[in-house]
mmCIF file of C-alpha atoms and ligand atoms in Angstrom:
data_model
loop_
_atom_site.group_PDB
_atom_site.id
_atom_site.type_symbol
_atom_site.label_atom_id
_atom_site.label_comp_id
_atom_site.label_asym_id
_atom_site.label_seq_id
_atom_site.Cartn_x
_atom_site.Cartn_y
_atom_site.Cartn_z
ATOM 1 C CA UNK A 1175 9.481 -9.573 18.916
ATOM 2 C CA UNK A 1176 8.875 -8.205 15.810
ATOM 3 C CA UNK A 1177 7.047 -5.060 15.910
ATOM 4 C CA UNK A 1178 5.403 -3.015 13.367
ATOM 5 C CA UNK A 1179 7.157 0.950 13.142
ATOM 6 C CA UNK A 1180 5.006 2.966 10.408
ATOM 7 C CA UNK A 1181 2.581 2.591 8.328
ATOM 8 C CA UNK A 1182 3.044 3.853 4.496
ATOM 9 C CA UNK A 1183 0.102 5.201 2.547
ATOM 10 C CA UNK A 1184 0.881 5.817 -1.736
ATOM 11 C CA UNK A 1185 -0.446 6.075 -4.574
ATOM 12 C CA UNK A 1186 0.655 3.335 -7.143
ATOM 13 C CA UNK A 1187 -0.033 4.794 -9.897
ATOM 14 C CA UNK A 1188 2.442 3.253 -13.464
ATOM 15 C CA UNK A 1189 2.818 6.736 -14.965
ATOM 16 C CA UNK A 1190 5.099 7.318 -12.390
ATOM 17 C CA UNK A 1191 7.439 3.757 -11.421
ATOM 18 C CA UNK A 1192 7.112 5.047 -15.689
ATOM 19 C CA UNK A 1193 8.777 8.229 -14.800
ATOM 20 C CA UNK A 1194 11.989 6.567 -13.178
ATOM 21 C CA UNK A 1195 12.599 4.245 -14.811
ATOM 22 C CA UNK A 1196 12.797 6.136 -18.065
ATOM 23 C CA UNK A 1197 15.324 8.728 -15.881
ATOM 24 C CA UNK A 1198 11.713 11.670 -16.143
ATOM 25 C CA UNK A 1199 12.271 12.980 -12.420
ATOM 26 C CA UNK A 1200 13.692 16.561 -13.759
ATOM 27 C CA UNK A 1201 11.215 17.582 -16.552
ATOM 28 C CA UNK A 1202 9.088 20.084 -15.619
ATOM 29 C CA UNK A 1203 5.779 18.008 -15.349
ATOM 30 C CA UNK A 1204 7.643 15.925 -13.441
ATOM 31 C CA UNK A 1205 10.077 17.411 -10.393
ATOM 32 C CA UNK A 1206 7.024 19.021 -8.551
ATOM 33 C CA UNK A 1207 6.109 15.772 -7.642
ATOM 34 C CA UNK A 1208 9.764 14.230 -7.485
ATOM 35 C CA UNK A 1209 10.330 17.612 -5.058
ATOM 36 C CA UNK A 1210 7.291 16.814 -2.569
ATOM 37 C CA UNK A 1211 7.987 12.683 -2.251
ATOM 38 C CA UNK A 1212 12.015 13.581 -1.535
ATOM 39 C CA UNK A 1213 11.233 13.961 2.529
ATOM 40 C CA UNK A 1214 9.482 10.315 2.612
ATOM 41 C CA UNK A 1215 12.766 9.033 1.049
ATOM 42 C CA UNK A 1216 14.293 10.269 3.481
ATOM 43 C CA UNK A 1217 12.711 9.101 6.019
ATOM 44 C CA UNK A 1218 12.835 5.852 4.486
ATOM 45 C CA UNK A 1219 16.705 5.858 4.550
ATOM 46 C CA UNK A 1220 16.933 6.701 7.765
ATOM 47 C CA UNK A 1221 14.127 4.679 9.346
ATOM 48 C CA UNK A 1222 15.369 1.024 6.791
ATOM 49 C CA UNK A 1223 12.454 -1.536 8.189
ATOM 50 C CA UNK A 1224 13.937 -5.136 7.867
ATOM 51 C CA UNK A 1225 11.013 -6.323 6.263
ATOM 52 C CA UNK A 1226 7.697 -4.571 4.086
ATOM 53 C CA UNK A 1227 4.409 -6.073 3.802
ATOM 54 C CA UNK A 1228 3.026 -3.961 0.793
ATOM 55 C CA UNK A 1229 -0.528 -4.473 0.634
ATOM 56 C CA UNK A 1230 -1.732 -3.406 -2.950
ATOM 57 C CA UNK A 1231 -3.925 -4.559 -5.469
ATOM 58 C CA UNK A 1232 -3.540 -6.680 -8.626
ATOM 59 C CA UNK A 1233 -4.293 -4.898 -12.065
ATOM 60 C CA UNK A 1234 -5.201 -8.883 -13.950
ATOM 61 C CA UNK A 1235 -1.422 -9.188 -13.888
ATOM 62 C CA UNK A 1236 -1.114 -12.657 -12.142
ATOM 63 C CA UNK A 1237 -4.497 -13.052 -11.294
ATOM 64 C CA UNK A 1238 -7.179 -12.722 -14.493
ATOM 65 C CA UNK A 1239 -11.016 -12.586 -14.017
ATOM 66 C CA UNK A 1240 -10.705 -16.759 -13.875
ATOM 67 C CA UNK A 1241 -9.836 -16.330 -10.506
ATOM 68 C CA UNK A 1242 -10.201 -13.605 -7.692
ATOM 69 C CA UNK A 1243 -9.278 -13.846 -3.922
ATOM 70 C CA UNK A 1244 -9.771 -11.172 -2.402
ATOM 71 C CA UNK A 1245 -6.604 -11.403 0.176
ATOM 72 C CA UNK A 1246 -3.662 -12.736 -1.065
ATOM 73 C CA UNK A 1247 -0.383 -13.527 0.491
ATOM 74 C CA UNK A 1248 2.825 -14.353 -0.922
ATOM 75 C CA UNK A 1249 5.070 -16.785 0.506
ATOM 76 C CA UNK A 1250 7.492 -17.508 -1.904
ATOM 77 C CA UNK A 1251 11.217 -16.384 -1.732
ATOM 78 C CA UNK A 1252 11.844 -13.896 -4.772
ATOM 79 C CA UNK A 1253 8.586 -11.583 -6.425
ATOM 80 C CA UNK A 1254 9.720 -10.528 -10.007
ATOM 81 C CA UNK A 1255 8.388 -7.583 -11.281
ATOM 82 C CA UNK A 1256 5.217 -8.618 -13.265
ATOM 83 C CA UNK A 1257 4.579 -8.571 -17.186
ATOM 84 C CA UNK A 1258 2.264 -5.899 -17.735
ATOM 85 C CA UNK A 1259 1.924 -5.569 -21.834
ATOM 86 C CA UNK A 1260 5.689 -4.056 -22.484
ATOM 87 C CA UNK A 1261 7.810 -6.254 -21.076
ATOM 88 C CA UNK A 1262 8.785 -6.213 -17.020
ATOM 89 C CA UNK A 1263 9.666 -3.173 -14.929
ATOM 90 C CA UNK A 1264 13.722 -3.375 -14.977
ATOM 91 C CA UNK A 1265 13.214 -2.945 -11.228
ATOM 92 C CA UNK A 1266 14.203 -6.148 -8.933
ATOM 93 C CA UNK A 1267 12.858 -8.853 -7.882
ATOM 94 C CA UNK A 1268 11.573 -8.270 -4.353
ATOM 95 C CA UNK A 1269 13.382 -11.195 -1.830
ATOM 96 C CA UNK A 1270 10.271 -12.667 0.234
ATOM 97 C CA UNK A 1271 10.304 -13.734 3.536
ATOM 98 C CA UNK A 1272 8.687 -17.656 3.786
ATOM 99 C CA UNK A 1273 8.911 -17.777 7.185
ATOM 100 C CA UNK A 1274 7.823 -14.727 8.682
ATOM 101 C CA UNK A 1275 4.353 -14.640 5.542
ATOM 102 C CA UNK A 1276 3.511 -19.028 6.435
ATOM 103 C CA UNK A 1277 3.507 -17.361 9.881
ATOM 104 C CA UNK A 1278 1.196 -14.295 8.955
ATOM 105 C CA UNK A 1279 -0.618 -16.468 7.325
ATOM 106 C CA UNK A 1280 -1.431 -19.571 9.488
ATOM 107 C CA UNK A 1281 -1.952 -16.653 12.263
ATOM 108 C CA UNK A 1282 -4.619 -15.053 9.939
ATOM 109 C CA UNK A 1283 -6.509 -18.188 9.200
ATOM 110 C CA UNK A 1284 -7.000 -19.337 11.973
ATOM 111 C CA UNK A 1285 -7.735 -15.519 13.136
ATOM 112 C CA UNK A 1286 -10.140 -16.628 10.948
ATOM 113 C CA UNK A 1287 -9.780 -14.305 8.012
ATOM 114 C CA UNK A 1288 -9.061 -16.963 4.942
ATOM 115 C CA UNK A 1289 -6.408 -15.530 3.279
ATOM 116 C CA UNK A 1290 -5.109 -17.939 -0.154
ATOM 117 C CA UNK A 1291 -2.003 -18.255 -0.182
ATOM 118 C CA UNK A 1292 0.391 -17.540 -2.557
ATOM 119 C CA UNK A 1293 3.876 -19.299 -3.844
ATOM 120 C CA UNK A 1294 3.868 -17.747 -7.059
ATOM 121 C CA UNK A 1295 3.246 -14.250 -7.691
ATOM 122 C CA UNK A 1296 4.403 -11.994 -9.978
ATOM 123 C CA UNK A 1297 4.335 -8.473 -8.692
ATOM 124 C CA UNK A 1298 3.088 -5.603 -10.998
ATOM 125 C CA UNK A 1299 3.027 -1.375 -10.495
ATOM 126 C CA UNK A 1300 0.134 -1.830 -7.498
ATOM 127 C CA UNK A 1301 3.348 -3.280 -5.612
ATOM 128 C CA UNK A 1302 6.686 -1.962 -7.120
ATOM 129 C CA UNK A 1303 5.678 1.119 -8.070
ATOM 130 C CA UNK A 1304 5.434 2.310 -4.538
ATOM 131 C CA UNK A 1305 8.321 0.493 -4.006
ATOM 132 C CA UNK A 1306 10.103 3.123 -6.093
ATOM 133 C CA UNK A 1307 8.304 5.620 -4.626
ATOM 134 C CA UNK A 1308 9.776 5.303 -1.381
ATOM 135 C CA UNK A 1309 13.855 3.483 -2.028
ATOM 136 C CA UNK A 1310 14.572 4.979 -6.330
ATOM 137 C CA UNK A 1311 16.120 2.699 -7.839
ATOM 138 C CA UNK A 1312 18.594 0.395 -5.833
ATOM 139 C CA UNK A 1313 19.876 -2.281 -7.361
ATOM 140 C CA UNK A 1314 18.164 -4.894 -4.849
ATOM 141 C CA UNK A 1315 15.615 -3.678 -2.484
ATOM 142 C CA UNK A 1316 17.010 -3.070 0.573
ATOM 143 C CA UNK A 1317 14.182 -5.142 2.710
ATOM 144 C CA UNK A 1318 12.209 -7.955 2.371
ATOM 145 C CA UNK A 1319 9.279 -8.000 0.992
ATOM 146 C CA UNK A 1320 5.585 -10.124 1.451
ATOM 147 C CA UNK A 1321 3.318 -8.450 -0.443
ATOM 148 C CA UNK A 1322 -0.508 -8.940 0.398
ATOM 149 C CA UNK A 1323 -2.787 -8.273 -3.202
ATOM 150 C CA UNK A 1324 -6.433 -7.595 -2.853
ATOM 151 C CA UNK A 1325 -9.167 -8.316 -4.462
ATOM 152 C CA UNK A 1326 -10.440 -4.448 -5.885
ATOM 153 C CA UNK A 1327 -11.293 -5.057 -9.260
ATOM 154 C CA UNK A 1328 -13.900 -6.688 -9.358
ATOM 155 C CA UNK A 1329 -17.122 -6.530 -7.329
ATOM 156 C CA UNK A 1330 -17.477 -7.332 -4.420
ATOM 157 C CA UNK A 1331 -14.518 -5.510 -3.685
ATOM 158 C CA UNK A 1332 -13.980 -6.366 0.303
ATOM 159 C CA UNK A 1333 -15.369 -2.986 2.389
ATOM 160 C CA UNK A 1334 -13.419 -0.472 3.968
ATOM 161 C CA UNK A 1335 -14.431 -2.581 7.216
ATOM 162 C CA UNK A 1336 -13.142 -6.061 6.920
ATOM 163 C CA UNK A 1337 -9.775 -4.096 5.368
ATOM 164 C CA UNK A 1338 -9.214 -2.381 8.991
ATOM 165 C CA UNK A 1339 -10.215 -4.988 10.680
ATOM 166 C CA UNK A 1340 -7.668 -7.501 8.699
ATOM 167 C CA UNK A 1341 -5.196 -4.996 9.685
ATOM 168 C CA UNK A 1342 -5.642 -5.490 13.454
ATOM 169 C CA UNK A 1343 -5.024 -9.487 12.728
ATOM 170 C CA UNK A 1344 -1.926 -8.709 10.674
ATOM 171 C CA UNK A 1345 -0.435 -6.306 13.976
ATOM 172 C CA UNK A 1346 -1.702 -10.078 16.081
ATOM 173 C CA UNK A 1347 0.313 -11.661 13.798
ATOM 174 C CA UNK A 1348 3.959 -9.446 13.650
ATOM 175 C CA UNK A 1349 3.219 -9.320 17.282
ATOM 176 C CA UNK A 1350 3.693 -13.052 17.720
ATOM 177 C CA UNK A 1351 6.226 -13.800 15.665
ATOM 178 C CA UNK A 1352 9.348 -14.546 17.485
ATOM 179 C CA UNK A 1353 11.430 -12.917 15.142
ATOM 180 C CA UNK A 1354 13.384 -9.147 15.957
ATOM 181 C CA UNK A 1355 11.998 -7.293 12.597
ATOM 182 C CA UNK A 1356 11.018 -4.280 12.408
ATOM 183 C CA UNK A 1357 8.463 -4.373 10.153
ATOM 184 C CA UNK A 1358 6.200 -1.388 7.400
ATOM 185 C CA UNK A 1359 3.322 -1.660 6.482
ATOM 186 C CA UNK A 1360 2.133 0.050 3.156
ATOM 187 C CA UNK A 1361 -1.538 0.587 1.931
ATOM 188 C CA UNK A 1362 -1.400 1.237 -1.478
ATOM 189 C CA UNK A 1363 -3.620 3.128 -4.111
ATOM 190 C CA UNK A 1364 -6.178 5.561 -5.286
ATOM 191 C CA UNK A 1365 -6.292 8.658 -4.637
ATOM 192 C CA UNK A 1366 -9.276 9.510 -6.372
ATOM 193 C CA UNK A 1367 -9.250 8.566 -9.547
ATOM 194 C CA UNK A 1368 -11.241 6.961 -12.767
ATOM 195 C CA UNK A 1369 -9.446 5.300 -15.823
ATOM 196 C CA UNK A 1370 -12.429 4.902 -18.392
ATOM 197 C CA UNK A 1371 -16.347 5.875 -18.055
ATOM 198 C CA UNK A 1372 -17.777 9.195 -18.802
ATOM 199 C CA UNK A 1373 -16.355 10.167 -15.561
ATOM 200 C CA UNK A 1374 -12.637 9.593 -16.586
ATOM 201 C CA UNK A 1375 -10.151 11.781 -15.018
ATOM 202 C CA UNK A 1376 -12.117 12.607 -12.173
ATOM 203 C CA UNK A 1377 -10.096 13.685 -8.715
ATOM 204 C CA UNK A 1378 -11.293 15.049 -6.295
ATOM 205 C CA UNK A 1379 -9.062 16.407 -4.050
ATOM 206 C CA UNK A 1380 -11.471 17.628 -1.125
ATOM 207 C CA UNK A 1381 -12.007 14.365 -0.442
ATOM 208 C CA UNK A 1382 -8.949 12.798 -1.079
ATOM 209 C CA UNK A 1383 -7.215 15.277 1.683
ATOM 210 C CA UNK A 1384 -10.648 14.463 3.844
ATOM 211 C CA UNK A 1385 -9.572 10.763 3.471
ATOM 212 C CA UNK A 1386 -6.202 11.084 4.930
ATOM 213 C CA UNK A 1387 -7.331 13.205 7.595
ATOM 214 C CA UNK A 1388 -9.763 10.722 8.622
ATOM 215 C CA UNK A 1389 -7.549 7.594 7.841
ATOM 216 C CA UNK A 1390 -4.822 9.719 10.621
ATOM 217 C CA UNK A 1391 -7.677 10.611 13.412
ATOM 218 C CA UNK A 1392 -10.891 8.065 12.773
ATOM 219 C CA UNK A 1393 -9.840 5.392 10.869
ATOM 220 C CA UNK A 1394 -13.034 2.469 12.916
ATOM 221 C CA UNK A 1395 -15.479 6.192 11.151
ATOM 222 C CA UNK A 1396 -13.659 6.330 8.106
ATOM 223 C CA UNK A 1397 -14.142 2.089 7.851
ATOM 224 C CA UNK A 1398 -17.949 2.062 7.670
ATOM 225 C CA UNK A 1399 -18.149 4.217 4.584
ATOM 226 C CA UNK A 1400 -19.486 2.904 1.860
ATOM 227 C CA UNK A 1401 -18.127 1.511 -1.086
ATOM 228 C CA UNK A 1402 -20.560 3.807 -2.718
ATOM 229 C CA UNK A 1403 -19.601 6.980 -1.552
ATOM 230 C CA UNK A 1404 -16.161 5.914 -2.622
ATOM 231 C CA UNK A 1405 -17.560 5.268 -6.342
ATOM 232 C CA UNK A 1406 -19.616 8.527 -6.033
ATOM 233 C CA UNK A 1407 -16.814 11.080 -4.582
ATOM 234 C CA UNK A 1408 -13.201 8.917 -6.186
ATOM 235 C CA UNK A 1409 -14.377 7.296 -9.072
ATOM 236 C CA UNK A 1410 -14.623 3.747 -10.074
ATOM 237 C CA UNK A 1411 -10.920 3.511 -8.933
ATOM 238 C CA UNK A 1412 -11.241 4.947 -6.007
ATOM 239 C CA UNK A 1413 -11.938 2.185 -4.140
ATOM 240 C CA UNK A 1414 -8.483 1.180 -3.937
ATOM 241 C CA UNK A 1415 -8.281 3.277 -1.086
ATOM 242 C CA UNK A 1416 -10.148 0.663 1.487
ATOM 243 C CA UNK A 1417 -6.088 -0.617 1.143
ATOM 244 C CA UNK A 1418 -4.960 2.002 2.887
ATOM 245 C CA UNK A 1419 -7.436 1.158 5.850
ATOM 246 C CA UNK A 1420 -5.937 -2.449 6.054
ATOM 247 C CA UNK A 1421 -2.134 -0.554 7.029
ATOM 248 C CA UNK A 1422 -4.023 1.339 8.874
ATOM 249 C CA UNK A 1423 -5.091 -1.298 11.393
ATOM 250 C CA UNK A 1424 -2.104 -3.040 11.268
ATOM 251 C CA UNK A 1425 -0.728 1.022 13.226
ATOM 252 C CA UNK A 1426 -1.770 1.718 16.906
ATOM 253 C CA UNK A 1427 -5.602 3.842 18.057
ATOM 254 C CA UNK A 1428 -3.043 6.957 18.626
ATOM 255 C CA UNK A 1429 -0.256 7.404 15.306
ATOM 256 C CA UNK A 1430 2.073 10.038 14.721
ATOM 257 C CA UNK A 1431 2.211 11.790 11.131
ATOM 258 C CA UNK A 1432 5.246 11.389 10.442
ATOM 259 C CA UNK A 1433 4.698 12.855 6.147
ATOM 260 C CA UNK A 1434 2.049 14.011 3.966
ATOM 261 C CA UNK A 1435 2.286 14.082 0.520
ATOM 262 C CA UNK A 1436 -0.592 15.587 -2.108
ATOM 263 C CA UNK A 1437 -0.072 16.092 -5.443
ATOM 264 C CA UNK A 1438 -2.322 16.840 -8.708
ATOM 265 C CA UNK A 1439 -2.214 15.279 -11.273
ATOM 266 C CA UNK A 1440 -0.289 11.933 -11.688
ATOM 267 C CA UNK A 1441 -1.365 10.906 -15.411
ATOM 268 C CA UNK A 1442 -4.930 11.632 -14.723
ATOM 269 C CA UNK A 1443 -5.454 10.401 -10.630
ATOM 270 C CA UNK A 1444 -4.663 12.636 -7.602
ATOM 271 C CA UNK A 1445 -1.708 11.687 -5.801
ATOM 272 C CA UNK A 1446 -0.612 11.329 -1.872
ATOM 273 C CA UNK A 1447 1.430 9.757 0.651
ATOM 274 C CA UNK A 1448 1.528 9.679 4.201
ATOM 275 C CA UNK A 1449 3.927 8.255 6.487
ATOM 276 C CA UNK A 1450 2.639 7.237 10.054
ATOM 277 C CA UNK A 1451 4.248 6.176 13.371
ATOM 278 C CA UNK A 1452 2.855 4.490 16.236
ATOM 279 C CA UNK A 1453 2.607 7.533 18.224
ATOM 280 C CA UNK A 1454 4.244 5.230 21.550
ATOM 281 C CA UNK A 1455 7.241 4.307 19.846
ATOM 282 C CA UNK A 1456 9.186 1.361 21.547
ATOM 283 C CA UNK A 1457 12.970 3.119 20.534
ATOM 284 C CA UNK A 1458 11.716 6.420 21.075
ATOM 285 C CA UNK A 1459 9.680 6.527 23.745
ATOM 286 C CA UNK A 1460 10.137 10.360 24.863
ATOM 287 C CA UNK A 1461 7.995 11.007 21.900
ATOM 288 C CA UNK A 1462 4.876 9.975 23.010
HETATM 289 C C1 DHB B 1703 -3.417 4.182 -13.238
HETATM 290 C C2 DHB B 1703 -3.862 2.912 -12.873
HETATM 291 C C3 DHB B 1703 -3.875 2.757 -11.741
HETATM 292 O O1 DHB B 1703 -3.541 1.202 -11.182
HETATM 293 C C4 DHB B 1703 -3.694 3.380 -10.626
HETATM 294 O O2 DHB B 1703 -3.671 2.936 -9.376
HETATM 295 C C5 DHB B 1703 -3.757 4.948 -11.442
HETATM 296 C C6 DHB B 1703 -3.485 4.952 -11.923
HETATM 297 C C7 DHB B 1703 -3.070 4.787 -14.905
HETATM 298 O O3 DHB B 1703 -2.739 3.749 -15.664
HETATM 299 O O4 DHB B 1703 -3.061 5.738 -14.761
HETATM 300 FE FE1 FE B 1704 -4.325 0.607 -9.126
#
């Protein structure tokens, strides 16, 4: 059977994508950030998942306010980078895995998660920047990609608990897929940031580090945290962090924290990265 081998939580800040695209990684502003994510790239190069399920939010690129799916799953064979106003990023299109994605859709919907099925889904920075963070600039992404898009743009966003339970349903869906793919799941967005209004530029490092701690050790408790607390503590866009709970729900109750990085600022945001593996690994039981 297919296996979820790891989860990656990462911010998806567009300025990070621009820094990579324009080779600014060595500049004094960016070098400390890229130094911190280097071990995560090493882990990815070593781990080589066959499929990445990337949980992210669209930022009015694929979906306008005319149509707002709470959860949309990409079942296409290819996902082009979206034009976000400056032309599409010069990154490869993501190759999908339609057979597995349709299986996920069927399993999730019959498991009573009413997912929107997206046959066409241009992917914006929410999805492409995490791929760049983990893979840098390859000619093609070295894995198949199944995008899962979550509405955290227009209230009401799904609760943290709904997201956590969706992750558990994704785990059941992957476990019941007869292929032998090794799957990583990304939860993206955050960390604390607010892009507009009186509190624009808000960063709350204490909240972000506590979020990562609790994501590891008490995800069911973190899943009970209401939207208002994210809004108050992590700014209006901090709500993106509920998507990390989808990733966490797809892992075992006990996980091993493989790597963590935190950096302020990137653009006006707090940037976090965490890699989690299931504590009992099928391939390495001694590591439990
Ligand atoms: C910015 C945009 C995002 O979608 C995000 O998650 C973080 C930062 C930005 O425009 O700086
Ligand atoms: Fe975002």
